Every structure is written in structure tokens, then in C-alpha cells.
Amino acid sequence: MSKLFEPIEIRGIEIKNRSWVSPMCQYSCDDGFANNWHLVHLGSRAVGGAGLVMSEAAAVEPEGRISPWDLGIWKDEHIKPLKDITKFISDQDSIPAIQLAHAGRKASTKRPWQGRGRIETKDGGWIPKGPSSIPFDEESQIPSELSSEEINEITTNFVKAAERSVEAGFKCIELHLAHGYLVHEFFSPISNIREDNHGGSLDNRTSFGVEIAKKIRQKIGKNIPIFARISVTEYHPDGWDIESSVILSKKLKQAGVDLIDCSSGGNYFDQEIELKKGYQVPLSKSIKSQAEILTGTVGLITENDHAEEILNNNEADAIFLGRELLRNPYWSLYSQEDIKAWPLQYQRSFESIGNIKYIRKND
């Protein structure tokens, strides 16, 4: 059997294949509420055969949004529209997952198609928060340094968001600890210069993220898988690196995390990344082998043969697909090359042809 389409079981949850939807911000919410765009966007990837469909980053408090148009799960009213989405995904035999997030010092920005850049408070923005009063770059706002009490409050907000996620029908929760957002900012010595018990040593800098994972596991019990997306390296000579990520992954595993979603970068404005096919796969391989935990890999993986190679080489346990699934929601079905895997409603499209490869090449 194809490794890509081999089921994987995590905490009793069987995921039908290893072709998963990576969280991708849509910047299309009002006050954090999911809407028909999200239902169709996420639902079509479930119809398209992905084994796990993950929402975009859902903010655990209003100030934790990247932009004012981000998805939210900071209040109970957010549950209902999310429940409609998770039901549809589940009905397609896919696993609905949610990514919980706080943007930290990278909050209060414009949507990408508006040119990015910060949004001032007078224009509906807010003062971002961070471990230290260090802006991301010269054009970013100076964040407000979080007090110990505020850190504890945000931890509680993550836990409450996880509870709402379960109530909304999500069967998997991912913690966004990557890409220069709040928890990653605590990890890194280039954004965290605190002198209290959340700064200084690696143990101190990772305590915030590990505590979030630990408390969520305690609250939601043993039956819901927890993933953590981390930036395995931030491409800075004095910053967060692979060795630190291995130590963190071991800590997260002990706290109840089941899989590390391996990404990179995002916390250093002048980062230099050699973008090439599967450029983050070696990061996943390092975490998988050294931390002895399940991993997912992501980044410029567009062909099913490449995905198969990664899995067969034991470099990752699952493939997260992002932009490729924006271009083609049915990538997983095309890659499986089995007409019977397609929804019954669509199977007649192959009548008189019966060759998925032919259809894909010439559609």
C-alpha cells in the first residue's frame, strides 16, 4: 500500500491517510467568527480527500490575532459556526483539527493583499504584546512587555480555547509555537531578554509553551491528539536552533504532545532561507530521530512521489500541504489514483475515461 494513503492512529483517533491540510490564514473573519467562506474552504479540502483538515490559526484572545480579520476562539459564541464546519469535515471521513494561536509582537497588521504593515490603534488596531519590548523590525510596533500575571492569563486563555475546540467538534488540537508569534518569541533569545523565570536559560524560555501544552492535556484528557507547530530553526546565528528544538520537543512530548509539526523561520526579519523542494524535511527528520516523537513536515512538497519518498525514508510521519492545496483542493484524491476514493457525487466524471492520470493532465 502507498505510505501516503496508509492510515495512522494517534490516541485512538484513526486518520485515514498522511495527506493533511496545513493551517493557512484566510483573513476573512468579522470579530473572529468563522463563516461560509471557511465552511467551503475547509470543507472542499475534506471532500478532496485530505485525511486531516486543520483550520487557520484561531486566536485565543482578540489581541492575539495577526490581523483584525483572523479566526478567533476566545468566546463561547465562536463555537456554533465552527461546529457546523467540523461536522461537515467529519461527514467526509476526515479529521477536523484546529490551530490555537497568539500572534504576540506580530499582531495588529494588515491583510497580505492590503500590503501588510501595522495597523495603528486609531485605525482599529491595538498595541501588540511580547516577552520583551523588542519590535520584530524597524517598521513594527514596539510590543508591551507581558507581566507574569498576563502570561498566566494567556495560558488560561489557551486552555479555555482548547475546551471550546473540543465542544466545537475538533478531534485534534495544534498549538502554534512557531513563525515568530508569541510562544516562539519566548523561546528565542533574540526576542526574549527577560530576567525573570520566563527568560534567560532555555528551560525558562520554554516554560511558557510547555506549561500551555501540559495544562491543555490535563484539561481535555487523554483522547484528543495534541500537535505543536514549531520553527525548528530561525536562521539566526545566535537564535533558536535545531538543538534547542530537540530539547523542546522532548519537553513537549513529556507534557502530552503527540506530534511536532516542523516548520522554520519567522522570528528574524533578515532571515535567509534557501527555498527548494522539501527544504524543511531535514528538520522533521532531525526531530523525529532525536526526540523520538511523531513529526509532520511542510514546505514546497507538491508531488505525491516526493511525499511518498519522505514517508518511506522515515523522515516524517505525515505531510502537511499548504499552497498546493490552495491551488488544487483535490490533490489527495488525484494522488491516490483510485476512482472509488472520490465522492459518489463526482465519480461519474470519470465515465468513458476511467483514467485519473489522464484527467489530471488534460483537465
Short mmCIF file of C-alpha atoms in Angstrom, two decimals:
data_model
loop_
_atom_site.label_atom_id
_atom_site.label_comp_id
_atom_site.label_asym_id
_atom_site.label_seq_id
_atom_site.Cartn_x
_atom_site.Cartn_y
_atom_site.Cartn_z
CA MET A 1 0.00 0.00 0.00
CA SER A 2 1.07 3.57 -0.63
CA LYS A 3 2.56 5.00 2.56
CA LEU A 4 0.88 8.34 1.85
CA PHE A 5 -2.52 6.66 1.96
CA GLU A 6 -1.82 4.35 4.87
CA PRO A 7 -3.88 5.16 7.99
CA ILE A 8 -2.21 6.41 11.15
CA GLU A 9 -3.69 6.14 14.64
CA ILE A 10 -2.95 8.70 17.36
CA ARG A 11 -4.59 8.33 20.78
CA GLY A 12 -7.26 6.06 19.33
CA ILE A 13 -8.13 8.52 16.52
CA GLU A 14 -7.60 6.88 13.13
CA ILE A 15 -6.63 9.29 10.37
CA LYS A 16 -7.27 7.67 7.00
CA ASN A 17 -4.10 8.91 5.29
CA ARG A 18 -0.97 11.05 5.76
CA SER A 19 -2.02 13.84 3.37
CA TRP A 20 -3.05 16.71 5.67
CA VAL A 21 -4.17 20.31 5.28
CA SER A 22 -1.72 22.78 6.77
CA PRO A 23 -3.19 25.76 8.65
CA MET A 24 -3.45 28.71 6.28
CA CYS A 25 -4.77 32.12 7.30
CA GLN A 26 -7.69 33.38 5.23
CA TYR A 27 -8.09 36.86 6.77
CA SER A 28 -11.84 36.68 6.17
CA CYS A 29 -13.50 36.88 9.61
CA ASP A 30 -15.52 39.53 11.37
CA ASP A 31 -14.84 39.61 15.13
CA GLY A 32 -13.22 36.19 14.90
CA PHE A 33 -16.31 34.38 13.61
CA ALA A 34 -16.00 31.61 11.02
CA ASN A 35 -18.41 31.99 8.11
CA ASN A 36 -19.43 30.37 4.83
CA TRP A 37 -16.00 31.05 3.34
CA HIS A 38 -14.41 28.83 5.97
CA LEU A 39 -17.06 26.15 5.59
CA VAL A 40 -16.46 25.91 1.84
CA HIS A 41 -12.68 26.41 2.04
CA LEU A 42 -12.07 23.74 4.68
CA GLY A 43 -14.94 21.52 3.57
CA SER A 44 -13.70 21.29 -0.01
CA ARG A 45 -10.30 20.02 1.19
CA ALA A 46 -12.12 17.33 3.17
CA VAL A 47 -14.12 16.42 0.06
CA GLY A 48 -10.77 16.44 -1.76
CA GLY A 49 -9.52 13.51 0.29
CA ALA A 50 -7.25 15.03 2.93
CA GLY A 51 -7.04 12.80 5.99
CA LEU A 52 -6.85 15.73 8.41
CA VAL A 53 -8.12 19.25 7.76
CA MET A 54 -6.69 21.94 10.02
CA SER A 55 -8.19 25.38 10.45
CA GLU A 56 -6.16 28.52 10.18
CA ALA A 57 -4.69 29.96 13.36
CA ALA A 58 -7.51 30.70 15.81
CA ALA A 59 -6.67 33.45 18.28
CA VAL A 60 -7.15 32.71 21.98
CA GLU A 61 -7.81 36.39 22.70
CA PRO A 62 -8.66 39.39 20.48
CA GLU A 63 -5.17 40.89 20.85
CA GLY A 64 -3.71 37.56 19.75
CA ARG A 65 -4.88 37.97 16.16
CA ILE A 66 -2.37 38.67 13.42
CA SER A 67 -4.96 40.95 11.82
CA PRO A 68 -8.45 42.14 12.75
CA TRP A 69 -9.81 39.61 10.21
CA ASP A 70 -8.36 36.47 11.83
CA LEU A 71 -10.30 33.50 13.11
CA GLY A 72 -10.98 33.52 16.86
CA ILE A 73 -11.99 31.14 19.61
CA TRP A 74 -11.80 33.45 22.62
CA LYS A 75 -15.53 33.38 23.40
CA ASP A 76 -18.27 30.78 23.51
CA GLU A 77 -20.18 32.45 20.68
CA HIS A 78 -17.44 31.33 18.28
CA ILE A 79 -18.35 27.67 18.82
CA LYS A 80 -21.53 27.39 16.75
CA PRO A 81 -20.18 28.25 13.27
CA LEU A 82 -17.10 26.12 13.95
CA LYS A 83 -19.31 23.18 14.92
CA ASP A 84 -21.03 23.39 11.52
CA ILE A 85 -17.63 23.13 9.84
CA THR A 86 -16.32 20.24 11.95
CA LYS A 87 -19.50 18.25 11.30
CA PHE A 88 -19.11 18.61 7.55
CA ILE A 89 -15.42 17.64 7.69
CA SER A 90 -16.22 14.60 9.84
CA ASP A 91 -19.01 13.59 7.46
CA GLN A 92 -16.37 13.34 4.72
CA ASP A 93 -14.39 10.84 6.83
CA SER A 94 -11.71 13.43 7.57
CA ILE A 95 -10.42 14.60 10.94
CA PRO A 96 -11.21 18.24 11.84
CA ALA A 97 -8.29 19.95 13.58
CA ILE A 98 -7.74 23.46 14.89
CA GLN A 99 -4.62 25.51 15.44
CA LEU A 100 -4.65 27.68 18.59
CA ALA A 101 -2.51 30.79 18.43
CA HIS A 102 -1.41 34.13 19.79
CA ALA A 103 0.41 36.48 17.40
CA GLY A 104 2.40 38.29 20.08
CA ARG A 105 4.52 41.17 18.78
CA LYS A 106 3.49 40.39 15.19
CA ALA A 107 -0.17 41.27 15.86
CA SER A 108 -2.31 44.15 14.57
CA THR A 109 -1.23 44.05 10.93
CA LYS A 110 -2.96 44.47 7.59
CA ARG A 111 -4.08 41.61 5.38
CA PRO A 112 -1.44 40.45 2.85
CA TRP A 113 -3.38 41.84 -0.11
CA GLN A 114 -3.50 45.23 1.62
CA GLY A 115 0.27 45.43 1.68
CA ARG A 116 0.80 44.12 5.19
CA GLY A 117 2.25 46.72 7.58
CA ARG A 118 0.97 47.59 11.04
CA ILE A 119 -2.46 48.94 11.89
CA GLU A 120 -2.39 51.81 14.37
CA THR A 121 -4.81 51.97 17.30
CA LYS A 122 -6.55 54.98 15.75
CA ASP A 123 -7.35 52.80 12.72
CA GLY A 124 -8.75 49.86 14.68
CA GLY A 125 -5.51 48.19 15.68
CA TRP A 126 -4.01 47.57 19.12
CA ILE A 127 -0.70 47.52 20.95
CA PRO A 128 0.84 44.05 20.49
CA LYS A 129 2.25 42.03 23.38
CA GLY A 130 5.55 40.22 23.72
CA PRO A 131 8.01 38.71 26.16
CA SER A 132 10.15 41.85 25.87
CA SER A 133 9.71 45.32 24.38
CA ILE A 134 11.56 44.39 21.19
CA PRO A 135 9.78 45.01 17.86
CA PHE A 136 10.03 42.47 15.05
CA ASP A 137 11.65 45.04 12.75
CA GLU A 138 12.06 48.80 12.41
CA GLU A 139 8.58 49.25 10.94
CA SER A 140 6.76 47.16 13.56
CA GLN A 141 5.14 48.46 16.71
CA ILE A 142 7.05 48.17 19.98
CA PRO A 143 5.24 45.45 21.93
CA SER A 144 4.12 45.81 25.51
CA GLU A 145 6.18 43.52 27.75
CA LEU A 146 3.93 40.97 29.40
CA SER A 147 3.79 40.76 33.18
CA SER A 148 3.82 37.40 34.96
CA GLU A 149 0.12 37.85 35.65
CA GLU A 150 -0.60 38.46 31.95
CA ILE A 151 1.41 35.38 30.99
CA ASN A 152 -0.71 33.29 33.33
CA GLU A 153 -3.87 34.82 31.87
CA ILE A 154 -2.81 33.94 28.31
CA THR A 155 -2.03 30.39 29.43
CA THR A 156 -5.57 30.19 30.83
CA ASN A 157 -6.92 31.58 27.54
CA PHE A 158 -5.18 28.79 25.62
CA VAL A 159 -6.75 26.20 27.91
CA LYS A 160 -10.22 27.73 27.57
CA ALA A 161 -9.79 27.85 23.80
CA ALA A 162 -8.90 24.15 23.82
CA GLU A 163 -12.07 23.37 25.77
CA ARG A 164 -14.14 25.35 23.25
CA SER A 165 -12.38 23.50 20.44
CA VAL A 166 -13.48 20.14 21.82
CA GLU A 167 -17.01 21.43 22.25
CA ALA A 168 -16.96 22.65 18.65
CA GLY A 169 -16.19 19.12 17.45
CA PHE A 170 -12.49 19.34 16.70
CA LYS A 171 -10.78 15.97 17.13
CA CYS A 172 -7.23 17.29 17.15
CA ILE A 173 -5.64 20.47 18.55
CA GLU A 174 -2.43 22.06 17.35
CA LEU A 175 -0.54 24.68 19.35
CA HIS A 176 1.08 27.37 17.21
CA LEU A 177 4.52 27.76 18.76
CA ALA A 178 6.26 28.87 15.56
CA HIS A 179 6.86 31.64 13.00
CA GLY A 180 7.80 34.37 15.42
CA TYR A 181 4.45 34.50 17.18
CA LEU A 182 4.08 34.83 20.93
CA VAL A 183 5.22 31.47 22.29
CA HIS A 184 8.08 31.27 19.79
CA GLU A 185 9.09 34.78 20.89
CA PHE A 186 9.50 33.43 24.42
CA PHE A 187 11.65 30.53 23.15
CA SER A 188 14.11 32.71 21.30
CA PRO A 189 16.98 34.69 22.89
CA ILE A 190 16.68 37.32 20.13
CA SER A 191 13.15 38.28 21.21
CA ASN A 192 13.21 37.32 24.91
CA ILE A 193 15.60 39.21 27.18
CA ARG A 194 13.55 38.83 30.36
CA GLU A 195 15.31 38.38 33.67
CA ASP A 196 12.53 36.53 35.49
CA ASN A 197 11.59 32.84 35.41
CA HIS A 198 10.41 33.17 31.79
CA GLY A 199 13.76 34.41 30.49
CA GLY A 200 17.44 33.57 30.47
CA SER A 201 18.02 29.82 30.35
CA LEU A 202 16.46 27.55 27.76
CA ASP A 203 14.40 25.88 30.48
CA ASN A 204 12.97 29.25 31.49
CA ARG A 205 12.32 30.41 27.93
CA THR A 206 10.46 27.21 27.03
CA SER A 207 8.43 27.05 30.24
CA PHE A 208 5.53 29.14 28.86
CA GLY A 209 4.92 26.87 25.87
CA VAL A 210 5.43 23.66 27.80
CA GLU A 211 3.04 24.83 30.53
CA ILE A 212 0.36 25.60 27.93
CA ALA A 213 0.68 22.08 26.49
CA LYS A 214 0.69 20.47 29.93
CA LYS A 215 -2.40 22.31 31.16
CA ILE A 216 -4.34 21.66 27.96
CA ARG A 217 -3.56 17.95 28.18
CA GLN A 218 -4.74 17.91 31.80
CA LYS A 219 -7.97 19.70 30.90
CA ILE A 220 -9.01 17.84 27.73
CA GLY A 221 -7.97 14.35 28.86
CA LYS A 222 -6.16 11.56 27.05
CA ASN A 223 -8.30 11.03 23.96
CA ILE A 224 -7.60 14.16 21.87
CA PRO A 225 -4.30 14.33 19.94
CA ILE A 226 -2.24 17.46 20.53
CA PHE A 227 0.22 18.68 17.90
CA ALA A 228 2.72 21.52 18.21
CA ARG A 229 4.00 23.53 15.27
CA ILE A 230 7.49 24.83 15.94
CA SER A 231 10.10 26.72 13.98
CA VAL A 232 12.93 24.21 14.25
CA THR A 233 15.40 26.95 13.34
CA GLU A 234 15.05 30.70 12.90
CA TYR A 235 18.12 31.15 10.69
CA HIS A 236 19.93 33.45 13.11
CA PRO A 237 23.49 32.72 14.31
CA ASP A 238 22.60 33.45 17.94
CA GLY A 239 18.95 32.42 17.81
CA TRP A 240 16.75 29.38 18.21
CA ASP A 241 18.22 26.30 16.53
CA ILE A 242 17.79 22.58 15.87
CA GLU A 243 19.47 21.54 19.11
CA SER A 244 17.08 23.74 21.11
CA SER A 245 14.14 22.31 19.18
CA VAL A 246 15.12 18.74 20.02
CA ILE A 247 15.18 19.62 23.72
CA LEU A 248 11.85 21.45 23.41
CA SER A 249 10.26 18.53 21.54
CA LYS A 250 11.23 16.15 24.32
CA LYS A 251 9.69 18.52 26.87
CA LEU A 252 6.50 18.81 24.83
CA LYS A 253 6.29 15.04 24.46
CA GLN A 254 6.51 14.68 28.23
CA ALA A 255 3.77 17.31 28.58
CA GLY A 256 1.41 15.28 26.39
CA VAL A 257 2.10 16.46 22.84
CA ASP A 258 1.86 13.69 20.25
CA LEU A 259 3.34 15.18 17.08
CA ILE A 260 5.70 18.01 16.17
CA ASP A 261 4.70 19.92 13.05
CA CYS A 262 8.11 21.01 11.80
CA SER A 263 8.39 24.41 10.16
CA SER A 264 11.03 27.15 10.40
CA GLY A 265 11.75 30.86 10.49
CA GLY A 266 9.51 33.82 11.13
CA ASN A 267 11.17 35.44 14.13
CA TYR A 268 14.10 37.13 12.40
CA PHE A 269 13.27 39.83 9.85
CA ASP A 270 16.55 39.39 7.93
CA GLN A 271 16.39 35.60 7.66
CA GLU A 272 17.92 33.93 4.62
CA ILE A 273 16.26 30.67 3.57
CA GLU A 274 17.30 28.56 0.61
CA LEU A 275 13.88 27.69 -0.72
CA LYS A 276 13.93 24.40 -2.57
CA LYS A 277 11.88 21.24 -2.87
CA GLY A 278 11.22 19.84 0.61
CA TYR A 279 13.62 22.31 2.25
CA GLN A 280 12.24 21.64 5.75
CA VAL A 281 12.26 17.84 5.53
CA PRO A 282 15.72 17.54 7.19
CA LEU A 283 14.31 19.46 10.17
CA SER A 284 11.49 16.96 10.56
CA LYS A 285 13.93 14.07 10.24
CA SER A 286 16.14 15.51 13.00
CA ILE A 287 13.25 15.98 15.43
CA LYS A 288 11.77 12.56 14.65
CA SER A 289 15.02 10.69 15.20
CA GLN A 290 16.48 12.67 18.10
CA ALA A 291 13.33 13.46 20.10
CA GLU A 292 11.66 10.13 19.26
CA ILE A 293 8.28 11.68 18.52
CA LEU A 294 5.93 11.70 15.53
CA THR A 295 6.57 14.53 13.11
CA GLY A 296 4.88 16.25 10.21
CA THR A 297 6.77 18.10 7.51
CA VAL A 298 5.69 21.00 5.31
CA GLY A 299 7.08 23.30 2.65
CA LEU A 300 7.38 23.00 -1.15
CA ILE A 301 6.05 19.47 -1.27
CA THR A 302 3.88 19.35 -4.37
CA GLU A 303 4.21 15.87 -5.91
CA ASN A 304 2.87 12.65 -4.45
CA ASP A 305 6.05 10.75 -5.39
CA HIS A 306 8.06 13.19 -3.29
CA ALA A 307 5.64 12.81 -0.37
CA GLU A 308 5.93 9.02 -0.63
CA GLU A 309 9.71 9.24 -0.60
CA ILE A 310 9.72 11.35 2.57
CA LEU A 311 7.46 8.90 4.39
CA ASN A 312 9.28 5.80 3.16
CA ASN A 313 12.62 7.29 4.23
CA ASN A 314 11.18 7.75 7.74
CA GLU A 315 11.81 11.50 7.60
CA ALA A 316 8.27 12.32 8.73
CA ASP A 317 5.03 10.59 9.67
CA ALA A 318 2.69 12.92 7.81
CA ILE A 319 2.77 15.52 5.04
CA PHE A 320 1.21 18.93 5.62
CA LEU A 321 0.24 20.61 2.36
CA GLY A 322 -0.37 24.34 2.09
CA ARG A 323 -0.28 26.32 -1.13
CA GLU A 324 -0.57 23.20 -3.25
CA LEU A 325 -3.99 22.57 -1.69
CA LEU A 326 -4.97 26.18 -2.34
CA ARG A 327 -4.26 25.52 -6.00
CA ASN A 328 -5.87 22.09 -6.06
CA PRO A 329 -8.21 21.05 -3.21
CA TYR A 330 -8.41 17.55 -4.76
CA TRP A 331 -4.66 16.85 -4.67
CA SER A 332 -5.12 13.92 -2.30
CA LEU A 333 -7.72 12.22 -4.50
CA TYR A 334 -5.68 12.70 -7.65
CA SER A 335 -2.59 11.35 -5.87
CA GLN A 336 -4.45 8.28 -4.64
CA GLU A 337 -5.38 7.42 -8.24
CA ASP A 338 -8.44 5.43 -7.19
CA ILE A 339 -11.78 6.37 -8.73
CA LYS A 340 -13.62 4.66 -5.86
CA ALA A 341 -11.98 7.05 -3.38
CA TRP A 342 -13.79 10.00 -4.96
CA PRO A 343 -17.18 11.12 -3.59
CA LEU A 344 -20.04 9.22 -5.19
CA GLN A 345 -21.41 12.53 -6.42
CA TYR A 346 -18.25 13.05 -8.53
CA GLN A 347 -17.46 9.54 -9.78
CA ARG A 348 -19.48 9.92 -12.98
CA SER A 349 -16.91 12.49 -14.13
CA PHE A 350 -14.65 9.53 -14.98
CA GLU A 351 -17.24 7.65 -17.04
CA SER A 352 -15.95 6.68 -20.50
CA ILE A 353 -12.45 7.73 -19.46
CA GLY A 354 -11.62 5.92 -16.23
CA ASN A 355 -8.10 7.27 -16.03
CA ILE A 356 -7.39 9.79 -13.28
CA LYS A 357 -3.88 10.50 -14.56
CA TYR A 358 -5.32 11.37 -17.97
CA ILE A 359 -7.95 13.61 -16.43
CA ARG A 360 -5.38 15.41 -14.32
CA LYS A 361 -3.04 16.05 -17.20
CA ASN A 362 -5.70 17.33 -19.55
CA ASP A 363 -8.40 18.92 -17.39
#
